[in-house]
Coordinates of C-alpha atoms in Angstrom, one line a residue:
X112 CA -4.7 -19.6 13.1
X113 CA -5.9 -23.0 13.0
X114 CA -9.6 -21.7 12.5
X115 CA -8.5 -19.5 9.7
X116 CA -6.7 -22.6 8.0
X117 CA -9.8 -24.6 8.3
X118 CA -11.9 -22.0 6.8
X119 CA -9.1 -21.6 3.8
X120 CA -9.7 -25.6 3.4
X121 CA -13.0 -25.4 3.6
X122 CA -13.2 -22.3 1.2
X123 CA -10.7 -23.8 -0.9
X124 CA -12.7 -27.2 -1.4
X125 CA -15.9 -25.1 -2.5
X126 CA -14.1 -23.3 -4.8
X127 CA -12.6 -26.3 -6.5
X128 CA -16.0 -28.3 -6.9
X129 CA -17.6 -25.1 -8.1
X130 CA -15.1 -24.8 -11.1
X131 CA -15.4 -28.4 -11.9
X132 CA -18.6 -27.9 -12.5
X133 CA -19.4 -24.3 -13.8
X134 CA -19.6 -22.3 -16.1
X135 CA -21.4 -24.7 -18.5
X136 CA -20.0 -22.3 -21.2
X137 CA -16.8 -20.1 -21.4
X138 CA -16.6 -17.1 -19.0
X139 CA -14.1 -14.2 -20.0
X140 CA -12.0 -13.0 -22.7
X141 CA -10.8 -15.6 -25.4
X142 CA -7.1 -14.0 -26.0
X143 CA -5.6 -17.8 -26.0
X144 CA -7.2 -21.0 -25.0
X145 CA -5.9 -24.6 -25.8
X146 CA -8.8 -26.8 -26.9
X147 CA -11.1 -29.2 -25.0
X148 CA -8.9 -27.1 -21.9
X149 CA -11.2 -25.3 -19.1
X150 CA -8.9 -22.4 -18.8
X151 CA -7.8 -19.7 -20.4
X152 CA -5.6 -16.4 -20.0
X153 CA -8.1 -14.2 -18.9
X154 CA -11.4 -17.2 -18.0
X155 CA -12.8 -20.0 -17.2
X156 CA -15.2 -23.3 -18.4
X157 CA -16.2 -26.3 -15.9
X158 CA -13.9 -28.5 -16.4
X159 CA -16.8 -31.0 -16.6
X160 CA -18.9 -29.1 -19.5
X161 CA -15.3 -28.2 -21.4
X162 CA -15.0 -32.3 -21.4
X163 CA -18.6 -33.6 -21.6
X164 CA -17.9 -35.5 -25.0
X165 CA -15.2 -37.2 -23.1
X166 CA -16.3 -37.6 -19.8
X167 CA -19.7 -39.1 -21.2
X168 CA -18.0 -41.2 -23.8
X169 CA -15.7 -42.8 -20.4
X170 CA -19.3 -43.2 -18.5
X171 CA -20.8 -44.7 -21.3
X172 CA -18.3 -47.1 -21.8
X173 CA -19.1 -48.5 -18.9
X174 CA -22.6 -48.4 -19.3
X175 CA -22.6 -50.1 -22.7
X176 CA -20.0 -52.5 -22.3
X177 CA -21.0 -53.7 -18.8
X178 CA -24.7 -52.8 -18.0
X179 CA -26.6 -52.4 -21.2
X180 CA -26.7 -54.5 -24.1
X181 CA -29.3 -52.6 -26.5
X182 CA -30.0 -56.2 -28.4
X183 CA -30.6 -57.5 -25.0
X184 CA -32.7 -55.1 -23.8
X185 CA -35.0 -55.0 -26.8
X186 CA -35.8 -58.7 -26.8
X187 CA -38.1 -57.9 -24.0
X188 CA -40.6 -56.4 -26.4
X189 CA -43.3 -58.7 -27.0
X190 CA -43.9 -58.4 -31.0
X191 CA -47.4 -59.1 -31.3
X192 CA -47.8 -56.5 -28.3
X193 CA -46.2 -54.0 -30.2
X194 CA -48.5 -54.7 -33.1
X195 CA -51.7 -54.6 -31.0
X196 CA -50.3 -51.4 -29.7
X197 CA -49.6 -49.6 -32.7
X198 CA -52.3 -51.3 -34.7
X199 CA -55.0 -48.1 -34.7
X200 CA -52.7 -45.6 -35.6
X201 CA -51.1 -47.7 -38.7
X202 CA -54.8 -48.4 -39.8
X203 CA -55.4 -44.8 -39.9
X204 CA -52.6 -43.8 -41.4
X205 CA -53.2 -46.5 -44.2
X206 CA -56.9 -45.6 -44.8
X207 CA -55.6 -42.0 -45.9
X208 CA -52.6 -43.0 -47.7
X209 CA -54.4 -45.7 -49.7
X210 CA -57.1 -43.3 -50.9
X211 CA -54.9 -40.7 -51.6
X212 CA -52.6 -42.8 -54.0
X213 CA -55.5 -44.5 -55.7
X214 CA -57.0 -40.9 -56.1
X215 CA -53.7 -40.0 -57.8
X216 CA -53.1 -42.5 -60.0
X217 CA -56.2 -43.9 -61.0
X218 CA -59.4 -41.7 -60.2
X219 CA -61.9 -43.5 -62.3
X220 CA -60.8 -46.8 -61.5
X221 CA -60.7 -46.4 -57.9
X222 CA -64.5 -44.8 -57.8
X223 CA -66.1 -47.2 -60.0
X224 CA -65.4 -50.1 -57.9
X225 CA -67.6 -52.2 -56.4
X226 CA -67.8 -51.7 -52.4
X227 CA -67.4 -55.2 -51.7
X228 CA -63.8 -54.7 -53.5
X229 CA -63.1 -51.8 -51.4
X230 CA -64.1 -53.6 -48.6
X231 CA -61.9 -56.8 -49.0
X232 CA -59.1 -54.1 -49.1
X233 CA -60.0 -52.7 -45.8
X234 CA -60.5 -56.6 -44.5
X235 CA -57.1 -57.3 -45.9
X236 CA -55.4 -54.0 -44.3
X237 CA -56.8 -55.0 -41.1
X238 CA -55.8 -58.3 -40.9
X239 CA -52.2 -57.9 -42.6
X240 CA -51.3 -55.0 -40.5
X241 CA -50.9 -56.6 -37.1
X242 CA -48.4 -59.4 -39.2
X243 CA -46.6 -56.6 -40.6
X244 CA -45.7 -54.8 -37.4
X245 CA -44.8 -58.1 -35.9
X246 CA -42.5 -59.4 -38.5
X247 CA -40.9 -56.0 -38.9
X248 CA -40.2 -55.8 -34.8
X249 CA -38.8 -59.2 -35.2
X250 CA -36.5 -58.5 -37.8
X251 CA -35.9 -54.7 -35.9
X252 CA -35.1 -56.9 -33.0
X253 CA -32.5 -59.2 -34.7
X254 CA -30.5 -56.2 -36.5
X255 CA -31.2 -53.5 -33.4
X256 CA -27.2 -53.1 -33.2
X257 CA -27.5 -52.1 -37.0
X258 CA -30.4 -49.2 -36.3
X259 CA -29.0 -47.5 -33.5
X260 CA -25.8 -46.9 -31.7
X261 CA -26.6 -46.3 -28.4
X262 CA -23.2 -44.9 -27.1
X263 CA -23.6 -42.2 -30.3
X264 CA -27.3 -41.5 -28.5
X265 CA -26.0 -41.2 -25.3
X266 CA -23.0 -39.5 -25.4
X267 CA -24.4 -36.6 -27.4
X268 CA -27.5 -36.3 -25.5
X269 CA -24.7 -34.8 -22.9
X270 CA -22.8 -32.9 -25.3
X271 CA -25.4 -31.1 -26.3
X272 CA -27.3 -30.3 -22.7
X273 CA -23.8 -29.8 -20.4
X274 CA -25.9 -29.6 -17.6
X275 CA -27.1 -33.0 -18.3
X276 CA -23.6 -34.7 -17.6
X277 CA -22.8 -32.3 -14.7
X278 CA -26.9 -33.6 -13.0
X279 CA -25.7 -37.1 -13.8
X280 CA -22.0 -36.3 -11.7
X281 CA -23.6 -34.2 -8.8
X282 CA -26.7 -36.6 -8.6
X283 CA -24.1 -39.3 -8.7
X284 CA -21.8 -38.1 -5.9
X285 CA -23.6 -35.5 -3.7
X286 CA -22.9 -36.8 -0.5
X287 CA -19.4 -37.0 -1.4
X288 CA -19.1 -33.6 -2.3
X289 CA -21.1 -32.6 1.1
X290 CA -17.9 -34.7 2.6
X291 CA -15.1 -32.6 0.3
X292 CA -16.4 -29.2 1.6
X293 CA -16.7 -30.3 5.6
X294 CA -13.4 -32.1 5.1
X295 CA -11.6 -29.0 3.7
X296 CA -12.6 -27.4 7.3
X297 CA -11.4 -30.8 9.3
X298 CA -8.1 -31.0 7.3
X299 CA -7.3 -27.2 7.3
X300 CA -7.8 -27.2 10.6
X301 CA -5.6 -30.4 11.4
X302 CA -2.8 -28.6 9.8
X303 CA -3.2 -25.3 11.3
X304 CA -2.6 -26.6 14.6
X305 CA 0.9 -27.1 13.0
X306 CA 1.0 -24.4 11.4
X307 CA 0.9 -22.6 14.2
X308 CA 3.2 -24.5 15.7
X309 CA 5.9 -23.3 13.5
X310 CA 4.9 -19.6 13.2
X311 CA 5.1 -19.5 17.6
X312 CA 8.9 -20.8 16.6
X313 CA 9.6 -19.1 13.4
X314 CA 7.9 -16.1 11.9
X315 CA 9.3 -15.7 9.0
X316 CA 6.8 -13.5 6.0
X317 CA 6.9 -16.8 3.4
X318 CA 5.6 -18.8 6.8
X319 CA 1.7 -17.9 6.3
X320 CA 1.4 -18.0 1.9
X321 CA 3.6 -21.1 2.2
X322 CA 1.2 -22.7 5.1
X323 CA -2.0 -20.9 2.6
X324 CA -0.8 -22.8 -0.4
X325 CA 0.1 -26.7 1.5
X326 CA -3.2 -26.2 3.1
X327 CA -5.2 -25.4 -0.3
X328 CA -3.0 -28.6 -1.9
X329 CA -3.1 -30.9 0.9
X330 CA -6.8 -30.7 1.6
X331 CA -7.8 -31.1 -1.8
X332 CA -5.7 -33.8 -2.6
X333 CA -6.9 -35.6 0.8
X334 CA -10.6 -35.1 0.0
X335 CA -9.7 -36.2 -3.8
X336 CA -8.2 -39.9 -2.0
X337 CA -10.3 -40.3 0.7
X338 CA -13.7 -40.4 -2.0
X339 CA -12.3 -43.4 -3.9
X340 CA -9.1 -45.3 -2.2
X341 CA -9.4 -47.9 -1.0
X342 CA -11.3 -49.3 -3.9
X343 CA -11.7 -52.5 -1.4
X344 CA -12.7 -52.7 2.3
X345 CA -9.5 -52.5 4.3
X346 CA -9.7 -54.0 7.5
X347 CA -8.1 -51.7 10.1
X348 CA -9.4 -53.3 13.2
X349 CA -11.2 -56.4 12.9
X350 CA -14.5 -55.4 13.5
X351 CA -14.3 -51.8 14.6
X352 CA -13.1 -50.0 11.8
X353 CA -12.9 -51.4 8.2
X354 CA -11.7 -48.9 5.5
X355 CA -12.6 -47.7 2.7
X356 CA -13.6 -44.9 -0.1
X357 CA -17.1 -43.3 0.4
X358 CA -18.2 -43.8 -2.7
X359 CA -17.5 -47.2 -3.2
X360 CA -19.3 -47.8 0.1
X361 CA -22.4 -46.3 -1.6
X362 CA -22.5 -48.5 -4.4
X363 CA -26.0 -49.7 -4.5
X364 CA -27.6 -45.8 -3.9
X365 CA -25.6 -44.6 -6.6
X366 CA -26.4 -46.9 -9.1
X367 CA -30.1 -46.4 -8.2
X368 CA -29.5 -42.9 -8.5
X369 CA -27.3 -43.3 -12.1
X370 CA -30.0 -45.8 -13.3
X371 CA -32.9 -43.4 -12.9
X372 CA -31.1 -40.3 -14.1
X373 CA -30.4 -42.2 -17.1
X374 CA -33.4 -43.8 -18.1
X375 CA -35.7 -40.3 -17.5
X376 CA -33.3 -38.0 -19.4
X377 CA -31.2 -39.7 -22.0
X378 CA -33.2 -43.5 -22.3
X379 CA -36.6 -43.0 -22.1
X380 CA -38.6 -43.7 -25.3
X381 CA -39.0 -40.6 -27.6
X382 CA -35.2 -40.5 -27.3
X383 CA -34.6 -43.7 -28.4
X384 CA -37.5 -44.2 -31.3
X385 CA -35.6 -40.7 -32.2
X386 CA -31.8 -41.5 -32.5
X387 CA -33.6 -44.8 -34.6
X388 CA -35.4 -42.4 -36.8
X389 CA -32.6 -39.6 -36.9
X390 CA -29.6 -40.6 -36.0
X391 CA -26.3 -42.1 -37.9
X392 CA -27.7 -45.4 -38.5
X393 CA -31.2 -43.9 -39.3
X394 CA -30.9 -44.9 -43.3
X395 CA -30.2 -48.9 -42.1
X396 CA -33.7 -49.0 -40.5
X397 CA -35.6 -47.2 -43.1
X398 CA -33.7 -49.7 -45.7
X399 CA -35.7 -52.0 -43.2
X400 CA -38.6 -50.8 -42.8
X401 CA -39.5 -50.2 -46.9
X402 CA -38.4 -53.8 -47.2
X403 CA -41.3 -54.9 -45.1
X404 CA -43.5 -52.5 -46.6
X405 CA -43.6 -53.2 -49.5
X406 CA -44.2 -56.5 -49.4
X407 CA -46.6 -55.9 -47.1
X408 CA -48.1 -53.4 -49.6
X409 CA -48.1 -56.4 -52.5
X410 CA -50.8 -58.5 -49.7
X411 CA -52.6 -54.9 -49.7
X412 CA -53.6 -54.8 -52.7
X413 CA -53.5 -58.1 -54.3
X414 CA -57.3 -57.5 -54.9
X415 CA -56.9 -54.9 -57.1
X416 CA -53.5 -55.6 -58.5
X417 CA -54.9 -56.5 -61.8
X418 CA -57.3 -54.0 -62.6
X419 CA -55.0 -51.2 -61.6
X420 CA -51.8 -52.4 -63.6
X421 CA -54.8 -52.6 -66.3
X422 CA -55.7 -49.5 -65.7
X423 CA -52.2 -47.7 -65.6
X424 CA -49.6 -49.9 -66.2
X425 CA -47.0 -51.9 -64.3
X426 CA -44.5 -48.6 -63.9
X427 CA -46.8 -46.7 -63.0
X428 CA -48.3 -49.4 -60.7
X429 CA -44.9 -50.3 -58.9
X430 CA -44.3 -46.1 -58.8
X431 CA -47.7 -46.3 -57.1
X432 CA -46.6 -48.4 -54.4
X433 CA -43.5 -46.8 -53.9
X434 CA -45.0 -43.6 -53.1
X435 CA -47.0 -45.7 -50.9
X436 CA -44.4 -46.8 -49.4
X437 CA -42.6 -43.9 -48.9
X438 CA -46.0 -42.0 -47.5
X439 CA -45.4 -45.6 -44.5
X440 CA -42.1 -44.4 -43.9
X441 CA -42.6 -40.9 -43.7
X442 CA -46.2 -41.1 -41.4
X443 CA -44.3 -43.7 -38.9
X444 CA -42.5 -41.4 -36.5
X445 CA -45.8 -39.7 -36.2
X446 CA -47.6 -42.5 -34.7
X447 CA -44.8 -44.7 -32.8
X448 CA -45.8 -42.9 -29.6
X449 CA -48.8 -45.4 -29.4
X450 CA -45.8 -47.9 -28.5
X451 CA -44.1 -45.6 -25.9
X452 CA -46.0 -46.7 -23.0
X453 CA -45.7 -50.5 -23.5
X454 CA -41.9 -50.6 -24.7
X455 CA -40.9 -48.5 -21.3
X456 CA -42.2 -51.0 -18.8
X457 CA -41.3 -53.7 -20.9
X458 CA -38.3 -53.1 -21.3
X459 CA -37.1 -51.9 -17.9
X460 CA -34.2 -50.5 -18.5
X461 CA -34.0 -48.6 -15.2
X462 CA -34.1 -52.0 -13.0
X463 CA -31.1 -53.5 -15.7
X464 CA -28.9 -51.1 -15.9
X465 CA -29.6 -50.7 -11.4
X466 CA -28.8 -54.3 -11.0
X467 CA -26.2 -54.8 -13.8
X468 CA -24.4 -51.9 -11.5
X469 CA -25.1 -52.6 -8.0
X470 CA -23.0 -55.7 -9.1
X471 CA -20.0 -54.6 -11.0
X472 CA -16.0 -55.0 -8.9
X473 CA -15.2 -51.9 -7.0
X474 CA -12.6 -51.0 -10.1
X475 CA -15.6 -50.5 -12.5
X476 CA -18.0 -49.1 -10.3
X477 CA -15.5 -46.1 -9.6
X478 CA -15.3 -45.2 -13.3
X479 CA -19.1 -43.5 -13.0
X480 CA -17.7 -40.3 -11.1
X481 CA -13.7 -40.7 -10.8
X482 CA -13.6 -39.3 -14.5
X483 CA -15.4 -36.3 -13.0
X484 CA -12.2 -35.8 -10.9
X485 CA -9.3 -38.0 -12.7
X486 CA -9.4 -36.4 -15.6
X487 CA -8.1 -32.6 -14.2
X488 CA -7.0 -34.0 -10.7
X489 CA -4.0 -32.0 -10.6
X490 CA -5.6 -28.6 -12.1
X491 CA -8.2 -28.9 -8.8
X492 CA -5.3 -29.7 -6.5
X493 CA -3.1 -27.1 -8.0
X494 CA -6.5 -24.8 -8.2
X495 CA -7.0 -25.1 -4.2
X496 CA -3.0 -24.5 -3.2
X497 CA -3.3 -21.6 -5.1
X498 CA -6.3 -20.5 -3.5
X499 CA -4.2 -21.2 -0.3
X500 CA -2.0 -19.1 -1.1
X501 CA -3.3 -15.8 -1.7
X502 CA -5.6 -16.4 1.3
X503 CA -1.6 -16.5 2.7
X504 CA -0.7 -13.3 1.4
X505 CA -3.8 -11.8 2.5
X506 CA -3.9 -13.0 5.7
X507 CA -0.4 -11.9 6.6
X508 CA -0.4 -8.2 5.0
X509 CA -3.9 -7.7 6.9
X510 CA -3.4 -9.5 10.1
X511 CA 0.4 -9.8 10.9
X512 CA 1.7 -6.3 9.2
X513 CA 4.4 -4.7 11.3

């Protein structure tokens, strides 16, 4: 008996985890199910995926309050760097735009020129290009907070790919779900003994689903405590044993592992240049950007400014350089992956966010995977005694029928 309680801890642990974290969607009939709730009459969702939004928005709390300041952060970037990288791409982009527009709006103009007019524009262009990149990253830099919300990225970056947040949790805590599967055996089995104890005494039938459903409770809600309490070392006897949760001791691998999960899938480059471009805050930068372009634009073509407002007229010369500007605005996301490269090293957000970590109070470090848990830790309790329990049933109709 004590074997076949350890196995219905054991069995009941695997269980548990494997509904916290799957199905990513909803498996089984929708008859009635209460929202942003995993179950329902006839089905199931991972609790996790059924509360990504949440769960990420409690992780990324923590992330933005405590280990990532995106202003911060993005004062690394070397202006002038980011100029010098993105320098080719703008030049090309402006060659085509510029002879396009003047094409447009004033053909003859445009072709009778003399080439060493045309060719003060293209020295101009290539001198005021690398001081417009560097003046607009200055200024991107000073109003970053006003460009992109960060939390907004991250948090639906995971509601969006559910298997994201459940990689960042089992990642995150796989050696202590390795420890809530072997300890439902340990504990089971611990109680078994007992339980065996009491069936030798008293056999009564509501004896074994009784013992199926305390085991299915107890071992969950063991394995549940054991992972995160104590939140500080406890010394039990002065240096033999000190105690406490496992996955507070593993602070400084897990926030290795949480750092580089992070920066791969959610803060890596393209996503970032892409919630700027795209996102809620997306029309702030732009408002930005066409600020610095077109006075950058007005140094452009100051050498022909006077024969093409000549040529067309002022309205027509100011709707000139708005299109102009426009074409800038439009061409930029095509060619900011020059930068990628350069803004990932220098910005290093995988070492910050690491370190920021490693260093955070036991209290705060315990928020990255106790939402994973905390948030339904009665339905997994409650999931495993039940569990317990029909292993009780079946285990006393099969093996103790009269």
């Amino acid at each position: 008996m004590p074997f076949i309680a350890g196995i219905v801890g054991y069995l009941t642990n695997v269980v548990a985890l494997e509904m916290t974290f799957g199905p990513l969607e909803y498996w089984g009939i929708k008859l009635f199910r209460l929202p942003n709730e995993p179950w329902g009459i006839i089905g199931w969702q991972g609790i996790i995926p059924t509360k990504a939004r949440k769960m990420a928005s409690i992780c990324f709390d923590l992330m933005t309050t405590r280990l990532f300041n995106i202003k911060e952060v993005f004062s690394q970037l070397d202006p002038a760097r980011f100029a010098a990288e993105m320098e080719d791409g703008l030049l090309l982009v402006l060659d085509k735009v510029i002879t396009e527009m003047a094409m447009e709006y004033m053909p003859k103009v445009w072709s009778s020129l003399p080439e060493d007019v045309k060719t003060d524009v293209v020295i101009t262009t290539d001198s005021e290009t690398e001081v417009f990149l560097t003046q607009f990253m200055r200024d991107m830099q000073a109003h970053i907070d006003d460009v992109i919300d960060i939390k907004d990225m991250t948090v639906d970056a995971c509601v969006k790919n559910k298997q994201l947040v459940v990689k960042i949790f089992k990642e995150c805590g796989d050696k202590e779900f390795i420890f809530i599967r072997r300890s439902g055996f340990y504990f089971g089995f611990l109680f078994g003994c007992f339980q065996t104890l009491i069936w030798y005494f008293y056999d009564a039938n509501w004896i074994l689903p009784t013992a199926g459903f305390m085991v299915g409770w107890i071992t969950n809600y063991l394995a549940l405590k054991v992972i995160f309490r104590p939140l500080r070392p406890q010394v039990i006897i002065p240096g033999l044993w000190t105690l406490q949760g496992i996955f507070l001791k593993r602070q400084a691998q897990v926030s290795q592992t949480f750092a580089r999960i992070i920066c791969v899938e959610i803060l890596h480059m393209k996503a970032i240049w892409d919630a700027i471009f795209e996102g809620p805050r997306s029309h702030n930068f732009f408002a930005l950007l066409r600020a610095h372009t077109l006075v950058f634009l007005e140094e452009l073509l100051a050498e022909i400014s006077t024969v093409a407002i000549t040529a067309m007229g002022s309205a027509r010369y100011n709707e000139m350089k708005e299109r102009m500007a426009q074409k800038i605005l439009e061409e930029l996301p095509n060619i900011i992956d020059h930068s990628y490269e350069y803004s990932q090293e220098a910005l290093n957000m995988e070492e910050i966010i690491s370190t920021k970590m490693e260093a955070l109070p036991p209290e705060e470090f315990e928020s990255v995977l106790h939402p994973a848990f905390q948030e339904d830790e009665m339905t997994l309790i409650m999931l495993g005694g039940l569990l317990g329990l029909l292993v009780g049933i079946v285990q006393l109709f099969t093996m103790f029928a009269d």
